[in-house]
Amino acid sequence: MNKNKTILFSRQAIEGAVLRLAKQINADYKARPVVLVGILKGSFVFLADLIRKLDLDVTVDFAVLSSYGSATTSSGQVKMIKDLSAPIEGKDVLVVEDIVDTGITLKYFMDVLRQRRPASLAICTLIDKKARREVHIDVDYVGLEIEDGFIVGYGIDCNEEFRNLPEIWVIREEAEK
Ligand code: IMP
Ligand code: MG
């Protein structure tokens, strides 16, 4: 298979989405301290840009989740590879994700976090593939919506490749001629 890529979101489009999200989050949390929880690895570039636009008292933590499957589909079996490094009880927690697709990964993670009794729990995703949702989750902040297609760049990978691309690209697999 050859991988054919075209740009879906330019640097400017991404920057605009990040700025819009930051404005909403700044307005909603006002002076409340917020714990940003980045889901690794996909969210690290987005989180790095978002956090610098937040005019709030912010701390950062990370979790590593994996859903086993092939390169471009998730299996529906989620596992926590690395848990948060600090308790979240009584805190305002905002989970930062690269893409919500079927919703299975975040459904699992939000259920785990909710049991720890945070004061509030919300989700911010850069990309929402709403049409592909298989389980219901409430996504509070959405940067960009797409219908379908496999994307890479801006921290998002395909088999660990392409995370360094500054834009978001869509991959099309084509049979070799
Ligand atoms: P979900 O559990 O189906 O919602 O899958 C969410 C996770 O699958 C995302 O956080 C990504 O890590 C990965 N994923 C979903 N769609 C894509 C894509 O188009 N490109 C790269 N990774 C993706
Ligand atoms: Mg992810």
PDB file of C-alpha atoms and ligand atoms in Angstrom:
ATOM      1  CA  MET A   1       0.000   0.000   0.000  1.00  0.00           C
ATOM      2  CA  ASN A   2       1.130   3.517  -0.799  1.00  0.00           C
ATOM      3  CA  LYS A   3       0.210   6.279   1.589  1.00  0.00           C
ATOM      4  CA  ASN A   4      -1.134   9.366  -0.091  1.00  0.00           C
ATOM      5  CA  LYS A   5      -1.586  12.467   2.063  1.00  0.00           C
ATOM      6  CA  THR A   6      -3.311  15.777   1.545  1.00  0.00           C
ATOM      7  CA  ILE A   7      -3.626  18.734   3.914  1.00  0.00           C
ATOM      8  CA  LEU A   8      -6.973  18.878   5.705  1.00  0.00           C
ATOM      9  CA  PHE A   9      -6.294  21.649   8.244  1.00  0.00           C
ATOM     10  CA  SER A  10      -3.609  24.288   7.722  1.00  0.00           C
ATOM     11  CA  ARG A  11      -1.491  25.735  10.533  1.00  0.00           C
ATOM     12  CA  GLN A  12      -3.745  28.802  10.510  1.00  0.00           C
ATOM     13  CA  ALA A  13      -6.923  26.729  10.771  1.00  0.00           C
ATOM     14  CA  ILE A  14      -5.502  24.799  13.728  1.00  0.00           C
ATOM     15  CA  GLU A  15      -4.286  27.976  15.421  1.00  0.00           C
ATOM     16  CA  GLY A  16      -7.721  29.544  15.026  1.00  0.00           C
ATOM     17  CA  ALA A  17      -9.410  26.490  16.559  1.00  0.00           C
ATOM     18  CA  VAL A  18      -6.972  26.405  19.503  1.00  0.00           C
ATOM     19  CA  LEU A  19      -7.504  30.108  20.178  1.00  0.00           C
ATOM     20  CA  ARG A  20     -11.287  29.728  20.086  1.00  0.00           C
ATOM     21  CA  LEU A  21     -11.144  26.790  22.517  1.00  0.00           C
ATOM     22  CA  ALA A  22      -8.846  28.713  24.868  1.00  0.00           C
ATOM     23  CA  LYS A  23     -11.251  31.658  24.921  1.00  0.00           C
ATOM     24  CA  GLN A  24     -14.168  29.375  25.838  1.00  0.00           C
ATOM     25  CA  ILE A  25     -12.149  27.620  28.552  1.00  0.00           C
ATOM     26  CA  ASN A  26     -10.867  30.926  29.962  1.00  0.00           C
ATOM     27  CA  ALA A  27     -14.424  32.234  30.145  1.00  0.00           C
ATOM     28  CA  ASP A  28     -15.874  29.055  31.702  1.00  0.00           C
ATOM     29  CA  TYR A  29     -13.248  28.436  34.383  1.00  0.00           C
ATOM     30  CA  LYS A  30     -12.571  32.106  35.119  1.00  0.00           C
ATOM     31  CA  ALA A  31     -10.355  32.179  38.205  1.00  0.00           C
ATOM     32  CA  ARG A  32     -10.817  28.489  39.140  1.00  0.00           C
ATOM     33  CA  PRO A  33      -7.642  26.385  39.124  1.00  0.00           C
ATOM     34  CA  VAL A  34      -7.861  23.627  36.531  1.00  0.00           C
ATOM     35  CA  VAL A  35      -6.013  20.324  36.133  1.00  0.00           C
ATOM     36  CA  LEU A  36      -5.384  19.634  32.457  1.00  0.00           C
ATOM     37  CA  VAL A  37      -5.100  15.911  31.817  1.00  0.00           C
ATOM     38  CA  GLY A  38      -3.444  15.141  28.505  1.00  0.00           C
ATOM     39  CA  ILE A  39      -3.948  11.725  26.962  1.00  0.00           C
ATOM     40  CA  LEU A  40      -0.665  10.565  25.509  1.00  0.00           C
ATOM     41  CA  LYS A  41       0.723  10.468  23.066  1.00  0.00           C
ATOM     42  CA  GLY A  42      -1.631  12.125  20.588  1.00  0.00           C
ATOM     43  CA  SER A  43      -2.524  15.231  22.611  1.00  0.00           C
ATOM     44  CA  PHE A  44       0.956  16.514  23.407  1.00  0.00           C
ATOM     45  CA  VAL A  45       1.274  19.102  20.619  1.00  0.00           C
ATOM     46  CA  PHE A  46      -2.294  20.353  21.037  1.00  0.00           C
ATOM     47  CA  LEU A  47      -1.905  20.594  24.820  1.00  0.00           C
ATOM     48  CA  ALA A  48       1.367  22.486  24.458  1.00  0.00           C
ATOM     49  CA  ASP A  49      -0.309  25.108  22.262  1.00  0.00           C
ATOM     50  CA  LEU A  50      -3.552  25.274  24.257  1.00  0.00           C
ATOM     51  CA  ILE A  51      -1.934  25.736  27.674  1.00  0.00           C
ATOM     52  CA  ARG A  52      -0.041  28.831  26.523  1.00  0.00           C
ATOM     53  CA  LYS A  53      -3.327  30.500  25.619  1.00  0.00           C
ATOM     54  CA  LEU A  54      -4.954  29.823  28.998  1.00  0.00           C
ATOM     55  CA  ASP A  55      -5.135  32.718  31.364  1.00  0.00           C
ATOM     56  CA  LEU A  56      -5.895  30.442  34.335  1.00  0.00           C
ATOM     57  CA  ASP A  57      -4.177  28.755  37.259  1.00  0.00           C
ATOM     58  CA  VAL A  58      -3.237  25.524  35.481  1.00  0.00           C
ATOM     59  CA  THR A  59      -1.516  22.284  36.444  1.00  0.00           C
ATOM     60  CA  VAL A  60      -0.822  19.451  33.993  1.00  0.00           C
ATOM     61  CA  ASP A  61      -0.921  15.700  34.323  1.00  0.00           C
ATOM     62  CA  PHE A  62      -0.832  12.884  31.781  1.00  0.00           C
ATOM     63  CA  ALA A  63      -2.260   9.426  31.274  1.00  0.00           C
ATOM     64  CA  VAL A  64      -1.269   6.901  28.651  1.00  0.00           C
ATOM     65  CA  LEU A  65      -4.160   4.910  27.241  1.00  0.00           C
ATOM     66  CA  SER A  66      -4.103   2.381  24.507  1.00  0.00           C
ATOM     67  CA  SER A  67      -6.819   0.636  22.588  1.00  0.00           C
ATOM     68  CA  TYR A  68      -5.416  -2.365  20.887  1.00  0.00           C
ATOM     69  CA  GLY A  69      -6.141  -2.850  17.225  1.00  0.00           C
ATOM     70  CA  SER A  70      -4.622  -2.291  13.832  1.00  0.00           C
ATOM     71  CA  ALA A  71      -3.040   0.998  12.757  1.00  0.00           C
ATOM     72  CA  THR A  72      -6.269   2.680  11.752  1.00  0.00           C
ATOM     73  CA  THR A  73      -9.010   1.087  13.848  1.00  0.00           C
ATOM     74  CA  SER A  74      -9.436   0.766  17.592  1.00  0.00           C
ATOM     75  CA  SER A  75     -10.352  -2.639  19.008  1.00  0.00           C
ATOM     76  CA  GLY A  76     -12.704  -1.452  21.699  1.00  0.00           C
ATOM     77  CA  GLN A  77     -10.411  -2.818  24.408  1.00  0.00           C
ATOM     78  CA  VAL A  78      -8.905   0.039  26.352  1.00  0.00           C
ATOM     79  CA  LYS A  79      -6.024  -0.263  28.778  1.00  0.00           C
ATOM     80  CA  MET A  80      -4.396   2.338  31.024  1.00  0.00           C
ATOM     81  CA  ILE A  81      -0.654   2.089  30.492  1.00  0.00           C
ATOM     82  CA  LYS A  82       0.191   5.021  32.771  1.00  0.00           C
ATOM     83  CA  ASP A  83      -2.101   6.528  35.378  1.00  0.00           C
ATOM     84  CA  LEU A  84      -2.153  10.146  36.563  1.00  0.00           C
ATOM     85  CA  SER A  85       0.642  11.121  38.923  1.00  0.00           C
ATOM     86  CA  ALA A  86      -1.576  12.957  41.449  1.00  0.00           C
ATOM     87  CA  PRO A  87      -5.066  12.588  42.988  1.00  0.00           C
ATOM     88  CA  ILE A  88      -7.888  14.640  41.425  1.00  0.00           C
ATOM     89  CA  GLU A  89     -10.452  14.495  44.237  1.00  0.00           C
ATOM     90  CA  GLY A  90     -12.158  17.875  44.612  1.00  0.00           C
ATOM     91  CA  LYS A  91     -10.372  19.348  41.581  1.00  0.00           C
ATOM     92  CA  ASP A  92     -11.695  20.809  38.350  1.00  0.00           C
ATOM     93  CA  VAL A  93     -10.379  18.437  35.710  1.00  0.00           C
ATOM     94  CA  LEU A  94     -10.275  19.040  31.971  1.00  0.00           C
ATOM     95  CA  VAL A  95      -9.268  16.047  29.856  1.00  0.00           C
ATOM     96  CA  VAL A  96      -7.419  17.029  26.683  1.00  0.00           C
ATOM     97  CA  GLU A  97      -7.620  14.587  23.774  1.00  0.00           C
ATOM     98  CA  ASP A  98      -6.452  14.663  20.167  1.00  0.00           C
ATOM     99  CA  ILE A  99      -9.394  12.858  18.542  1.00  0.00           C
ATOM    100  CA  VAL A 100     -12.708  11.456  19.733  1.00  0.00           C
ATOM    101  CA  ASP A 101     -13.682   8.740  17.281  1.00  0.00           C
ATOM    102  CA  THR A 102     -15.898   5.859  18.525  1.00  0.00           C
ATOM    103  CA  GLY A 103     -15.715   7.390  22.009  1.00  0.00           C
ATOM    104  CA  ILE A 104     -14.706   4.062  23.556  1.00  0.00           C
ATOM    105  CA  THR A 105     -11.311   5.291  24.836  1.00  0.00           C
ATOM    106  CA  LEU A 106     -12.735   8.354  26.572  1.00  0.00           C
ATOM    107  CA  LYS A 107     -15.813   6.550  27.914  1.00  0.00           C
ATOM    108  CA  TYR A 108     -13.477   4.153  29.713  1.00  0.00           C
ATOM    109  CA  PHE A 109     -11.191   6.906  30.977  1.00  0.00           C
ATOM    110  CA  MET A 110     -13.985   9.240  32.140  1.00  0.00           C
ATOM    111  CA  ASP A 111     -15.582   6.377  34.106  1.00  0.00           C
ATOM    112  CA  VAL A 112     -12.234   5.782  35.846  1.00  0.00           C
ATOM    113  CA  LEU A 113     -11.764   9.483  36.636  1.00  0.00           C
ATOM    114  CA  ARG A 114     -15.346  10.007  37.831  1.00  0.00           C
ATOM    115  CA  GLN A 115     -14.850   7.388  40.552  1.00  0.00           C
ATOM    116  CA  ARG A 116     -12.133   9.612  42.004  1.00  0.00           C
ATOM    117  CA  ARG A 117     -14.693  12.351  42.736  1.00  0.00           C
ATOM    118  CA  PRO A 118     -13.296  15.425  40.989  1.00  0.00           C
ATOM    119  CA  ALA A 119     -15.251  18.668  41.583  1.00  0.00           C
ATOM    120  CA  SER A 120     -15.910  18.777  37.847  1.00  0.00           C
ATOM    121  CA  LEU A 121     -14.875  16.755  34.828  1.00  0.00           C
ATOM    122  CA  ALA A 122     -14.939  17.974  31.231  1.00  0.00           C
ATOM    123  CA  ILE A 123     -13.495  17.002  27.854  1.00  0.00           C
ATOM    124  CA  CYS A 124     -11.682  19.133  25.306  1.00  0.00           C
ATOM    125  CA  THR A 125     -10.811  17.524  21.979  1.00  0.00           C
ATOM    126  CA  LEU A 126      -9.061  19.040  19.014  1.00  0.00           C
ATOM    127  CA  ILE A 127     -10.867  16.790  16.526  1.00  0.00           C
ATOM    128  CA  ASP A 128     -14.340  15.285  16.782  1.00  0.00           C
ATOM    129  CA  LYS A 129     -15.397  12.494  14.422  1.00  0.00           C
ATOM    130  CA  LYS A 130     -18.961  12.735  15.689  1.00  0.00           C
ATOM    131  CA  ALA A 131     -20.538  10.615  12.972  1.00  0.00           C
ATOM    132  CA  ARG A 132     -18.437   7.616  14.037  1.00  0.00           C
ATOM    133  CA  ARG A 133     -19.491   7.613  17.682  1.00  0.00           C
ATOM    134  CA  GLU A 134     -20.382   4.159  19.082  1.00  0.00           C
ATOM    135  CA  VAL A 135     -20.832   5.059  22.749  1.00  0.00           C
ATOM    136  CA  HIS A 136     -22.286   8.250  24.197  1.00  0.00           C
ATOM    137  CA  ILE A 137     -19.925  10.733  25.791  1.00  0.00           C
ATOM    138  CA  ASP A 138     -20.396  14.441  26.443  1.00  0.00           C
ATOM    139  CA  VAL A 139     -17.652  16.395  24.717  1.00  0.00           C
ATOM    140  CA  ASP A 140     -17.593  19.906  26.157  1.00  0.00           C
ATOM    141  CA  TYR A 141     -15.085  21.613  23.859  1.00  0.00           C
ATOM    142  CA  VAL A 142     -14.555  20.686  20.196  1.00  0.00           C
ATOM    143  CA  GLY A 143     -11.886  22.313  18.044  1.00  0.00           C
ATOM    144  CA  LEU A 144     -12.584  20.909  14.597  1.00  0.00           C
ATOM    145  CA  GLU A 145     -15.119  18.414  13.280  1.00  0.00           C
ATOM    146  CA  ILE A 146     -14.548  15.858  10.547  1.00  0.00           C
ATOM    147  CA  GLU A 147     -16.863  13.250   9.077  1.00  0.00           C
ATOM    148  CA  ASP A 148     -14.443  10.422   8.542  1.00  0.00           C
ATOM    149  CA  GLY A 149     -10.987   9.645   7.192  1.00  0.00           C
ATOM    150  CA  PHE A 150      -7.716   8.830   8.909  1.00  0.00           C
ATOM    151  CA  ILE A 151      -5.680  11.862   9.891  1.00  0.00           C
ATOM    152  CA  VAL A 152      -2.093  12.485  10.987  1.00  0.00           C
ATOM    153  CA  GLY A 153       0.099  15.402  12.021  1.00  0.00           C
ATOM    154  CA  TYR A 154       0.117  17.957  14.865  1.00  0.00           C
ATOM    155  CA  GLY A 155       0.932  15.160  17.338  1.00  0.00           C
ATOM    156  CA  ILE A 156      -1.356  12.580  15.724  1.00  0.00           C
ATOM    157  CA  ASP A 157       0.242   9.440  14.300  1.00  0.00           C
ATOM    158  CA  CYS A 158      -0.169   6.492  12.010  1.00  0.00           C
ATOM    159  CA  ASN A 159       1.971   3.690  13.427  1.00  0.00           C
ATOM    160  CA  GLU A 160       4.021   6.329  15.321  1.00  0.00           C
ATOM    161  CA  GLU A 161       4.813   8.230  12.121  1.00  0.00           C
ATOM    162  CA  PHE A 162       3.931  11.816  11.143  1.00  0.00           C
ATOM    163  CA  ARG A 163       3.471  13.336  14.630  1.00  0.00           C
ATOM    164  CA  ASN A 164       5.907  16.127  13.687  1.00  0.00           C
ATOM    165  CA  LEU A 165       3.885  17.525  10.772  1.00  0.00           C
ATOM    166  CA  PRO A 166       2.684  21.061  11.648  1.00  0.00           C
ATOM    167  CA  GLU A 167      -0.547  20.659   9.679  1.00  0.00           C
ATOM    168  CA  ILE A 168      -3.249  17.982   9.894  1.00  0.00           C
ATOM    169  CA  TRP A 169      -3.247  15.691   6.889  1.00  0.00           C
ATOM    170  CA  VAL A 170      -5.670  13.034   5.724  1.00  0.00           C
ATOM    171  CA  ILE A 171      -4.219   9.717   4.582  1.00  0.00           C
ATOM    172  CA  ARG A 172      -5.575   7.730   1.711  1.00  0.00           C
ATOM    173  CA  GLU A 173      -4.350   4.227   1.222  1.00  0.00           C
ATOM    174  CA  GLU A 174      -4.001   3.260  -2.399  1.00  0.00           C
ATOM    175  CA  ALA A 175      -3.121  -0.059  -3.919  1.00  0.00           C
ATOM    176  CA  GLU A 176       0.296   0.024  -5.596  1.00  0.00           C
ATOM    177  CA  LYS A 177       0.211   0.184  -9.347  1.00  0.00           C
TER     178      LYS A 177
HETATM  179  P1  IMP B   1     -11.909   6.060  20.048  1.00  0.00           P
HETATM  180  O1  IMP B   1     -11.733   5.206  21.282  1.00  0.00           O
HETATM  181  O2  IMP B   1     -12.464   5.268  18.904  1.00  0.00           O
HETATM  182  O3  IMP B   1     -12.686   7.330  20.304  1.00  0.00           O
HETATM  183  O4  IMP B   1     -10.463   6.411  19.556  1.00  0.00           O
HETATM  184  C1  IMP B   1      -9.797   7.514  19.985  1.00  0.00           C
HETATM  185  C2  IMP B   1      -8.318   7.387  19.688  1.00  0.00           C
HETATM  186  O5  IMP B   1      -8.060   6.656  18.478  1.00  0.00           O
HETATM  187  C3  IMP B   1      -7.742   8.763  19.445  1.00  0.00           C
HETATM  188  O6  IMP B   1      -7.361   9.349  20.646  1.00  0.00           O
HETATM  189  C4  IMP B   1      -6.579   8.460  18.549  1.00  0.00           C
HETATM  190  O7  IMP B   1      -5.462   8.110  19.334  1.00  0.00           O
HETATM  191  C5  IMP B   1      -7.031   7.276  17.745  1.00  0.00           C
HETATM  192  N1  IMP B   1      -7.557   7.732  16.440  1.00  0.00           N
HETATM  193  C6  IMP B   1      -8.848   7.827  16.058  1.00  0.00           C
HETATM  194  N2  IMP B   1      -8.957   8.316  14.812  1.00  0.00           N
HETATM  195  C7  IMP B   1      -7.689   8.556  14.411  1.00  0.00           C
HETATM  196  C8  IMP B   1      -7.118   9.118  13.212  1.00  0.00           C
HETATM  197  O8  IMP B   1      -7.812   9.503  12.248  1.00  0.00           O
HETATM  198  N3  IMP B   1      -5.758   9.217  13.176  1.00  0.00           N
HETATM  199  C9  IMP B   1      -4.957   8.818  14.206  1.00  0.00           C
HETATM  200  N4  IMP B   1      -5.431   8.319  15.343  1.00  0.00           N
HETATM  201  C10 IMP B   1      -6.787   8.185  15.452  1.00  0.00           C
HETATM  202 MG    MG B   2      -5.447   9.364  21.512  1.00  0.00          MG
END
